[in-house]
Short mmCIF file of C-alpha atoms and ligand atoms in Angstrom, two decimals:
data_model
loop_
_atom_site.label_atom_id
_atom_site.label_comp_id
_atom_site.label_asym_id
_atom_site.label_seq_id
_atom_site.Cartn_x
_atom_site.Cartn_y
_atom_site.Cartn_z
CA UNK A 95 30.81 144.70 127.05
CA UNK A 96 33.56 143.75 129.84
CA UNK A 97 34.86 140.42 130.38
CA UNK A 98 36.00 139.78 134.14
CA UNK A 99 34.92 141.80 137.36
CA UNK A 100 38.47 142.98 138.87
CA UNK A 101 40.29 145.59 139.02
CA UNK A 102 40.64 146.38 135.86
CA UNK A 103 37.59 145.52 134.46
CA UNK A 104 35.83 147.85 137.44
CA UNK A 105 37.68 150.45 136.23
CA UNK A 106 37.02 150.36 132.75
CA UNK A 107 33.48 150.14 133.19
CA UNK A 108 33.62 153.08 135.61
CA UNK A 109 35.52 155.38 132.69
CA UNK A 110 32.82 153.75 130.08
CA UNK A 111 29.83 154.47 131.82
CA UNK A 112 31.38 158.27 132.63
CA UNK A 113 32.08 158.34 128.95
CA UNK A 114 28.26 157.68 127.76
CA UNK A 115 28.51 154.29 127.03
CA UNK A 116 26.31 151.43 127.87
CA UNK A 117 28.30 148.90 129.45
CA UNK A 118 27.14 145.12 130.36
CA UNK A 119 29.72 143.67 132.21
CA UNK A 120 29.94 139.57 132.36
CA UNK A 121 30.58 137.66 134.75
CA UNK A 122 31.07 134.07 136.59
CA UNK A 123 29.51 135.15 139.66
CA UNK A 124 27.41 138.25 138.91
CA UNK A 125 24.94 138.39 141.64
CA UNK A 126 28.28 138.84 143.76
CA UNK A 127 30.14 141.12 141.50
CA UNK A 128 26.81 143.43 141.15
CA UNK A 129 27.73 145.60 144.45
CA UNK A 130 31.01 146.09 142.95
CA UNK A 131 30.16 148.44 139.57
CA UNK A 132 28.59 151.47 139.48
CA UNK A 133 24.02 151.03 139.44
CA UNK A 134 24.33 152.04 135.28
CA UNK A 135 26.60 149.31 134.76
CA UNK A 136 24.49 145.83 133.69
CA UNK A 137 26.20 142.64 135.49
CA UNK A 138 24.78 139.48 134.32
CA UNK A 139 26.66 135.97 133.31
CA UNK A 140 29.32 136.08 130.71
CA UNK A 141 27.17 134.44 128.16
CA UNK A 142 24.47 136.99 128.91
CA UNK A 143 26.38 139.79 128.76
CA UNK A 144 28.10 138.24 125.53
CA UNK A 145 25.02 138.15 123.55
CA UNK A 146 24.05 141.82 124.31
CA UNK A 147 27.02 143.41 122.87
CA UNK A 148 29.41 143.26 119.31
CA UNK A 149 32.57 145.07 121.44
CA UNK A 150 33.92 142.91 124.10
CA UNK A 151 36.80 143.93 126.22
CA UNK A 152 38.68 140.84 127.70
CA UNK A 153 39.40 142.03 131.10
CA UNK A 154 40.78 138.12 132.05
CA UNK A 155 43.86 137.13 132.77
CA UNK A 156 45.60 135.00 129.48
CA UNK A 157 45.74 131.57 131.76
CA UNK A 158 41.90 131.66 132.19
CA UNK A 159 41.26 132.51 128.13
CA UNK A 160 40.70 128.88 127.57
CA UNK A 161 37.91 129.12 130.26
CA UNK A 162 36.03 131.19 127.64
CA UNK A 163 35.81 128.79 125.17
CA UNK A 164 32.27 127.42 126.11
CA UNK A 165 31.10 131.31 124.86
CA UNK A 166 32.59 130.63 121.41
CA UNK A 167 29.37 130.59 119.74
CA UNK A 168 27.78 133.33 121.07
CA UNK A 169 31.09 135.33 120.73
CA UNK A 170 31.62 134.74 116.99
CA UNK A 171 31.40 137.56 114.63
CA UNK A 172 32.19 140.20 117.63
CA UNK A 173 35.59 142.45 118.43
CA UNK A 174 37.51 141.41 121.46
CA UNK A 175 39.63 143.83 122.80
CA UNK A 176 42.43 142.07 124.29
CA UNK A 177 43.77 144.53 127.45
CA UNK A 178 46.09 141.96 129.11
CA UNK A 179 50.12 142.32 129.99
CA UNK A 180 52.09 139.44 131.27
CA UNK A 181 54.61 138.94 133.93
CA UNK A 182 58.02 138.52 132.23
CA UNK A 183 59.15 139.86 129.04
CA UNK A 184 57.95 138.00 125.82
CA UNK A 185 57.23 135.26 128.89
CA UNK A 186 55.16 133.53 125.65
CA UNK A 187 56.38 132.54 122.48
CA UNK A 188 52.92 134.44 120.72
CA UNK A 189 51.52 137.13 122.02
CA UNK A 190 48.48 137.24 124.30
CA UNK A 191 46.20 138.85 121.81
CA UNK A 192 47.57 135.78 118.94
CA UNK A 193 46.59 133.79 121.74
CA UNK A 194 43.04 134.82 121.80
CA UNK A 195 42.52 135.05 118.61
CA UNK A 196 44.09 131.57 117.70
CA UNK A 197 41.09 130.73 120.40
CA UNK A 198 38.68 132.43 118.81
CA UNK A 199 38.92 132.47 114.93
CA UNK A 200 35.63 133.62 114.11
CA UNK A 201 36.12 136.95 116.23
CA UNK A 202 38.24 140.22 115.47
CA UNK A 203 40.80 140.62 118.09
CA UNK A 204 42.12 144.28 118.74
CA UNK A 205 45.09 144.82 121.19
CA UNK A 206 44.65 147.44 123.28
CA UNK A 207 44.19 149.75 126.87
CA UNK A 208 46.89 147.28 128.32
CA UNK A 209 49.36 150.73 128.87
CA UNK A 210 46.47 152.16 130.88
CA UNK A 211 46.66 151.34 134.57
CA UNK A 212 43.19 150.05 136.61
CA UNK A 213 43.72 153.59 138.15
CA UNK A 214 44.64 155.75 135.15
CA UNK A 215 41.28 154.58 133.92
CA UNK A 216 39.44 155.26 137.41
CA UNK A 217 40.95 158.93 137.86
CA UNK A 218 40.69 159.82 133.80
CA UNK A 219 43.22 160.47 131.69
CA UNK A 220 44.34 163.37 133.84
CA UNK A 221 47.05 161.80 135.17
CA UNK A 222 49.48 159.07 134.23
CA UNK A 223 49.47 157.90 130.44
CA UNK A 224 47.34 159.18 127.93
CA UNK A 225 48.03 156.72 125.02
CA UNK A 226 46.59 154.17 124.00
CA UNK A 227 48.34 151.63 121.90
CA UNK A 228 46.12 149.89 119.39
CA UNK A 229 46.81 146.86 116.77
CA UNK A 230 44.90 144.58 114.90
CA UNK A 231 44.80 142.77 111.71
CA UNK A 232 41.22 144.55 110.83
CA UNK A 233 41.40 148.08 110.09
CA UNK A 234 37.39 148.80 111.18
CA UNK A 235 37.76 147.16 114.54
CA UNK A 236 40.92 148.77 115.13
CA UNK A 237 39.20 152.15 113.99
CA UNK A 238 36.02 151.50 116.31
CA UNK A 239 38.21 150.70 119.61
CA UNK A 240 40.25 153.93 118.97
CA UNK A 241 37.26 156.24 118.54
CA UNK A 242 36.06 154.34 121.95
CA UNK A 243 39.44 155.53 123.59
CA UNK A 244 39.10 158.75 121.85
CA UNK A 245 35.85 159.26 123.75
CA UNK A 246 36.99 158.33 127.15
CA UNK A 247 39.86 160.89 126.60
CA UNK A 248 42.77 158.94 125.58
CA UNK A 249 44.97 159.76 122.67
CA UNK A 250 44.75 156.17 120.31
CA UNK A 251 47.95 155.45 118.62
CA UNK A 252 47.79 153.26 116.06
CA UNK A 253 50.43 150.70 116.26
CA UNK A 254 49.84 148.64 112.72
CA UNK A 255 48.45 144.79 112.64
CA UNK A 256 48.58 142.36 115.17
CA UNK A 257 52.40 141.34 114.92
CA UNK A 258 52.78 144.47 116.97
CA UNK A 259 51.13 142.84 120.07
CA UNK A 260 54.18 141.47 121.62
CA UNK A 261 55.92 144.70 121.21
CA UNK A 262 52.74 146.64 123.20
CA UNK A 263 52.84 144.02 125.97
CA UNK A 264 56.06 144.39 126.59
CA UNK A 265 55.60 147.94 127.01
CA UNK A 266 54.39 147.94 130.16
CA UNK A 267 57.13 145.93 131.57
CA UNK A 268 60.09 147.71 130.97
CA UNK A 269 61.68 150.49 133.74
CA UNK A 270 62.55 153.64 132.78
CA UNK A 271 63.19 152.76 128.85
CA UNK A 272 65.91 154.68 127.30
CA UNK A 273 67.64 155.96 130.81
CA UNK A 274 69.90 153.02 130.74
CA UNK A 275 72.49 154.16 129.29
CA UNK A 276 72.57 157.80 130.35
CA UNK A 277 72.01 156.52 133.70
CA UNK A 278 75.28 154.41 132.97
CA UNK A 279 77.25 157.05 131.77
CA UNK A 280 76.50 159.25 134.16
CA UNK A 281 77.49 157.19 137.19
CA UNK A 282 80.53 156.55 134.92
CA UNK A 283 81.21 160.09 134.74
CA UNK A 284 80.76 160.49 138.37
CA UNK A 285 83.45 157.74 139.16
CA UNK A 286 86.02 159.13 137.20
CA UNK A 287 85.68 162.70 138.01
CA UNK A 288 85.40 161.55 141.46
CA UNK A 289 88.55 159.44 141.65
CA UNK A 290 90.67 162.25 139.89
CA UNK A 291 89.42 164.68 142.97
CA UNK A 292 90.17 162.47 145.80
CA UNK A 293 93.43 162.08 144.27
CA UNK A 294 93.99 165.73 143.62
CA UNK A 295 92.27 167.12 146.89
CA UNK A 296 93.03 164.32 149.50
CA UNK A 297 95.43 162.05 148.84
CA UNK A 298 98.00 163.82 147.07
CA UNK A 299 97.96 166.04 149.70
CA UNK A 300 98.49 163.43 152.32
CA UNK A 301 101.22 161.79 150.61
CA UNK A 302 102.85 164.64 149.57
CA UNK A 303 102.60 167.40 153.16
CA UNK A 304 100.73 164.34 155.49
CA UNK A 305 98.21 166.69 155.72
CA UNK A 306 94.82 165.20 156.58
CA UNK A 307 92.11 166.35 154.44
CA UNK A 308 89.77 163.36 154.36
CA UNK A 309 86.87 165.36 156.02
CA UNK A 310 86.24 166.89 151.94
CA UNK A 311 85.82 163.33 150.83
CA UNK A 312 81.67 163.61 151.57
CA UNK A 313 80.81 167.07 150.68
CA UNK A 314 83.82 169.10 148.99
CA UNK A 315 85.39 166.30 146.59
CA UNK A 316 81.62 165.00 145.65
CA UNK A 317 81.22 168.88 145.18
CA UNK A 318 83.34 169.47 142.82
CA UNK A 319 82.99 166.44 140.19
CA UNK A 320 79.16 166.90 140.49
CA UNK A 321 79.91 170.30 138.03
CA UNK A 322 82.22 168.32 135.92
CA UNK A 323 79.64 165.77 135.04
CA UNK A 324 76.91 168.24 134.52
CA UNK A 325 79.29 169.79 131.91
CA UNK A 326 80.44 166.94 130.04
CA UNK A 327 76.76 165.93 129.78
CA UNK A 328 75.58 169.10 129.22
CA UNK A 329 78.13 169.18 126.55
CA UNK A 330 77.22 165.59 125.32
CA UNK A 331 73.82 166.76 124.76
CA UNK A 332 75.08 169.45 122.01
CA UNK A 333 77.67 167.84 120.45
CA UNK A 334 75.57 164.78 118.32
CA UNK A 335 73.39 167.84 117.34
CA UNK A 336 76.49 169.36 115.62
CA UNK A 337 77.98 166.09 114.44
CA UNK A 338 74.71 165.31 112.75
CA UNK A 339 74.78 169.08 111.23
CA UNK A 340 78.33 168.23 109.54
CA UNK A 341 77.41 164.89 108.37
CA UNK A 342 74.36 166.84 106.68
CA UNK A 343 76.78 169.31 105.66
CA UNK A 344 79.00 166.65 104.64
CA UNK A 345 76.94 164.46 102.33
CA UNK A 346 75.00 167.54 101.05
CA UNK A 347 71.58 166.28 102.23
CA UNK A 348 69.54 165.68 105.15
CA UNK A 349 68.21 162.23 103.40
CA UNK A 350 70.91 159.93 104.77
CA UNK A 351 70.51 157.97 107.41
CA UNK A 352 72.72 158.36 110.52
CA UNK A 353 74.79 156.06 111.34
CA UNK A 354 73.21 153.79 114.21
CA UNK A 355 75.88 155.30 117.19
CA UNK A 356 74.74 158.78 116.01
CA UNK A 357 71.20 157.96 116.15
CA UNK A 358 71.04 156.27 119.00
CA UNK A 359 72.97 159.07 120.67
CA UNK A 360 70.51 161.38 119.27
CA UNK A 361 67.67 159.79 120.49
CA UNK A 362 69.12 159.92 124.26
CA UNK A 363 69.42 163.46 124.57
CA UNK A 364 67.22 164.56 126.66
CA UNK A 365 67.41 161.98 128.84
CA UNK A 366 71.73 163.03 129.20
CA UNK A 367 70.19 166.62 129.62
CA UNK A 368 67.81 165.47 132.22
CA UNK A 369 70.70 164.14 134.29
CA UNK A 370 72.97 166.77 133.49
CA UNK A 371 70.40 169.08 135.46
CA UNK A 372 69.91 166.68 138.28
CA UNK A 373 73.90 166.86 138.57
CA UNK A 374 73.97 170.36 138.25
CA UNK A 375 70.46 171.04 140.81
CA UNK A 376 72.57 168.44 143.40
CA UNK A 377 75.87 171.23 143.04
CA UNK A 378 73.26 173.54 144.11
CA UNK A 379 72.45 172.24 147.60
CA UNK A 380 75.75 171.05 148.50
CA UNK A 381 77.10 174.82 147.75
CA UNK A 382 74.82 175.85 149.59
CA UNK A 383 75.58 173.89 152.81
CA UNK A 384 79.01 174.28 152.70
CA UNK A 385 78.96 178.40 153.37
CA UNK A 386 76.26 177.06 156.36
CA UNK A 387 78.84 174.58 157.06
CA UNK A 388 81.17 177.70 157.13
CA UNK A 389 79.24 179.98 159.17
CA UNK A 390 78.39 177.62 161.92
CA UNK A 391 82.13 176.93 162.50
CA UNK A 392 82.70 180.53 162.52
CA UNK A 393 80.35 181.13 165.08
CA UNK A 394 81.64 178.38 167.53
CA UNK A 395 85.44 180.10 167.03
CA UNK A 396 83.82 183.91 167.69
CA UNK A 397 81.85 182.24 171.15
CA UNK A 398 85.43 180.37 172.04
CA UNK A 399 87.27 183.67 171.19
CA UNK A 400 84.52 185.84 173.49
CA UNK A 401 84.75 183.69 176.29
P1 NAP B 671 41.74 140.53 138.56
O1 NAP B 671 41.37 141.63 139.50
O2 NAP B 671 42.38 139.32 139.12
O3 NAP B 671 40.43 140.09 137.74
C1 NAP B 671 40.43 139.04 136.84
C2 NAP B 671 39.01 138.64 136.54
O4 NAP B 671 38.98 137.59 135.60
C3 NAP B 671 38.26 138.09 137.74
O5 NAP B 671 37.65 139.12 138.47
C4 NAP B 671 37.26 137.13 137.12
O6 NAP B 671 35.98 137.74 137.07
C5 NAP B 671 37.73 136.95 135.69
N1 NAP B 671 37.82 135.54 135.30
C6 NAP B 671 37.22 134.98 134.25
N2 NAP B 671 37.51 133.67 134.17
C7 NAP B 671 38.28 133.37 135.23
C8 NAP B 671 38.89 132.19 135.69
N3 NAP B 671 38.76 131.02 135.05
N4 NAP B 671 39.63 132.25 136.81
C9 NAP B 671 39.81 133.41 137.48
N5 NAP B 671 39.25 134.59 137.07
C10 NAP B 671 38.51 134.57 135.95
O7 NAP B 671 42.69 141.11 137.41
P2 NAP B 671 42.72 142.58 136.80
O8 NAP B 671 43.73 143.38 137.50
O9 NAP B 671 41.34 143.12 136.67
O10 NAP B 671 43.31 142.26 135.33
C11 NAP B 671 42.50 141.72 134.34
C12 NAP B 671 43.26 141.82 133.01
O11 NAP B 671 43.55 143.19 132.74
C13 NAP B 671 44.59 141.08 133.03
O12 NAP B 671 44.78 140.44 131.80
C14 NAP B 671 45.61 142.18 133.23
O13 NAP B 671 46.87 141.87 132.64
C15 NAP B 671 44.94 143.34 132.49
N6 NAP B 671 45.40 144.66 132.95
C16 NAP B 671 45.25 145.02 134.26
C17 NAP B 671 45.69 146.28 134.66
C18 NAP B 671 45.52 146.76 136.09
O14 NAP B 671 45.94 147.88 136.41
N7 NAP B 671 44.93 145.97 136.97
C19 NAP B 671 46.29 147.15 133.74
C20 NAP B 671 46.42 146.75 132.42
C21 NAP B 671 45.96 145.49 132.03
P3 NAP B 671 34.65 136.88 137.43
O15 NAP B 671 34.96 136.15 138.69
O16 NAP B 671 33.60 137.92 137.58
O17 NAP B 671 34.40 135.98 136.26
#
């Protein structure tokens, strides 16, 4: 059963249906909402579609949950799959899925699908994100919702009992995790590689002879530090891997924890590698159009000369 007639609840029932299922699909407005799903797709009333099913997913946003309330009765005893994400950050103090089920005591909330995009779910779980993150306090619900994903194709990962909700919906909502602070150091790299050219190759130079070389600045100074950052990075990849291997060595056992800089360094590798590449792909094209830089000048001097 689906909750809601949106986006996402269109979706779902679209990946259900091509998945085997039988879906009923509730709604406030169903004679509306009919055109909407595909013809093997029921759409009655919510309290309808309620009644003819023990799996509910919640497709609703968290402000209209209290909305719901009149379908207590006829919901009680059932699994509600909670698939909502917020706007902000842990925007509430309790999760949406606490939420629901501090609504509804008599049913078994599960937290889940919330990672999977309306159109991940319309296109299959050939592109985008194949996960799905699942909690709950009830191990059989949680087990029934994940063979459910299973079906449709996703990969369920089970993310322990419902005090995990917050963390799931939160998920979502973060950019690019992790590439903070290789993104940081990088660009910190960049700067002081870059500064130590421009010293070196134009102003020096211009203090020293007045010569005026500030036509490198764009293309031959950024040139040259883009190397020197892929190599430090490059190199900052390696080195936790060896200073992990003589702590090992060290202690005489790979049982120890890390200490947290080490680990956290660890676990940022291959984003540094990833930008170490990027650096060193980005030397590849300005290389190149400096010889075309080259050869263009060369033939302007050869036509001046000829004429
Ligand atoms: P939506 O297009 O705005 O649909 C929300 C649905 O809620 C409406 O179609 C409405 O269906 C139903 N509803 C029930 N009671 C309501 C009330 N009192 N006021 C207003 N609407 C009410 O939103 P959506 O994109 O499908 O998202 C639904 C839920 O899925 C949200 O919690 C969202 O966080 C979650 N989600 C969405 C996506 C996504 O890609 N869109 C991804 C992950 C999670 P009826 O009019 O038929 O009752």
């Amino acid at each position: 059963g689906v909750l809601g007639s949106g986006d996402f609840a269109r979706s779902l029932a679209i990946r259900l249906v091509c998945s085997g299922f039988k879906v009923v699909v509730g709604s406030r407005n169903p004679k509306r909402k009919a055109g909407l799903f595909p013809s093997a797709a029921e759409v009655t009333f919510q309290a309808e579609a309620v009644k003819k099913t023990d799996i509910i997913f919640v497709a609703v946003f968290r402000e209209h949950y209290s909305t719901l309330c009149d379908l207590a009765d006829v919901l009680a005893g059932k699994i509600l799959v909670d698939v909502s994400n917020n706007t902000e950050i842990n925007h509430h103090k309790e999760s949406n899925a606490e939420y629901l089920a501090s609504l509804f005591p008599a049913c078994t909330v599960v937290k889940g699908f919330n990672v999977i995009s309306a159109w991940t779910l319309q296109s299959g779980a050939r592109d985008g994100n194949k996960q799905v993150l699942i909690c709950s306090n009830n191990q059989e619900a949680k087990r029934i919702v994940a063979e459910i994903a299973q079906v449709m194709g996703f990969t369920p990962v089970d993310m322990g009992c419902m005090s995990s909700a917050c963390e799931i919906e939160n998920i979502p909502l973060r950019l690019l995790p992790a590439w903070k602070i290789p993104i940081f150091l990088a660009l910190g790299l960049f700067l002081c590689f870059f500064t130590y050219n421009l010293v070196r190759q134009v102003i020096h130079p211009y203090i020293r002879e007045q010569k005026n070389k500030f036509y490198k600045i764009p293309i031959e100074v950024v040139n040259t530090t883009l190397p020197c950052v892929a190599y430090v990075m490059l190199s900052l990849v390696y080195l936790p891997g060896v200073l992990a291997a003589s702590s090992q060595l060290y202690y005489g056992t790979k049982y120890r924890r890390f200490p947290d800089w080490l680990d956290q360094w660890l676990q940022h590798r291959k984003q540094i590698g990833l930008l170490s590449f990027f650096c060193a792909a980005l030397h590849a094209v300005y290389s190149l159009c400096l010889p075309m830089r080259r050869s263009h000048r060369y033939l302007l001097i050869e036509t001046a000369v000829k004429q």
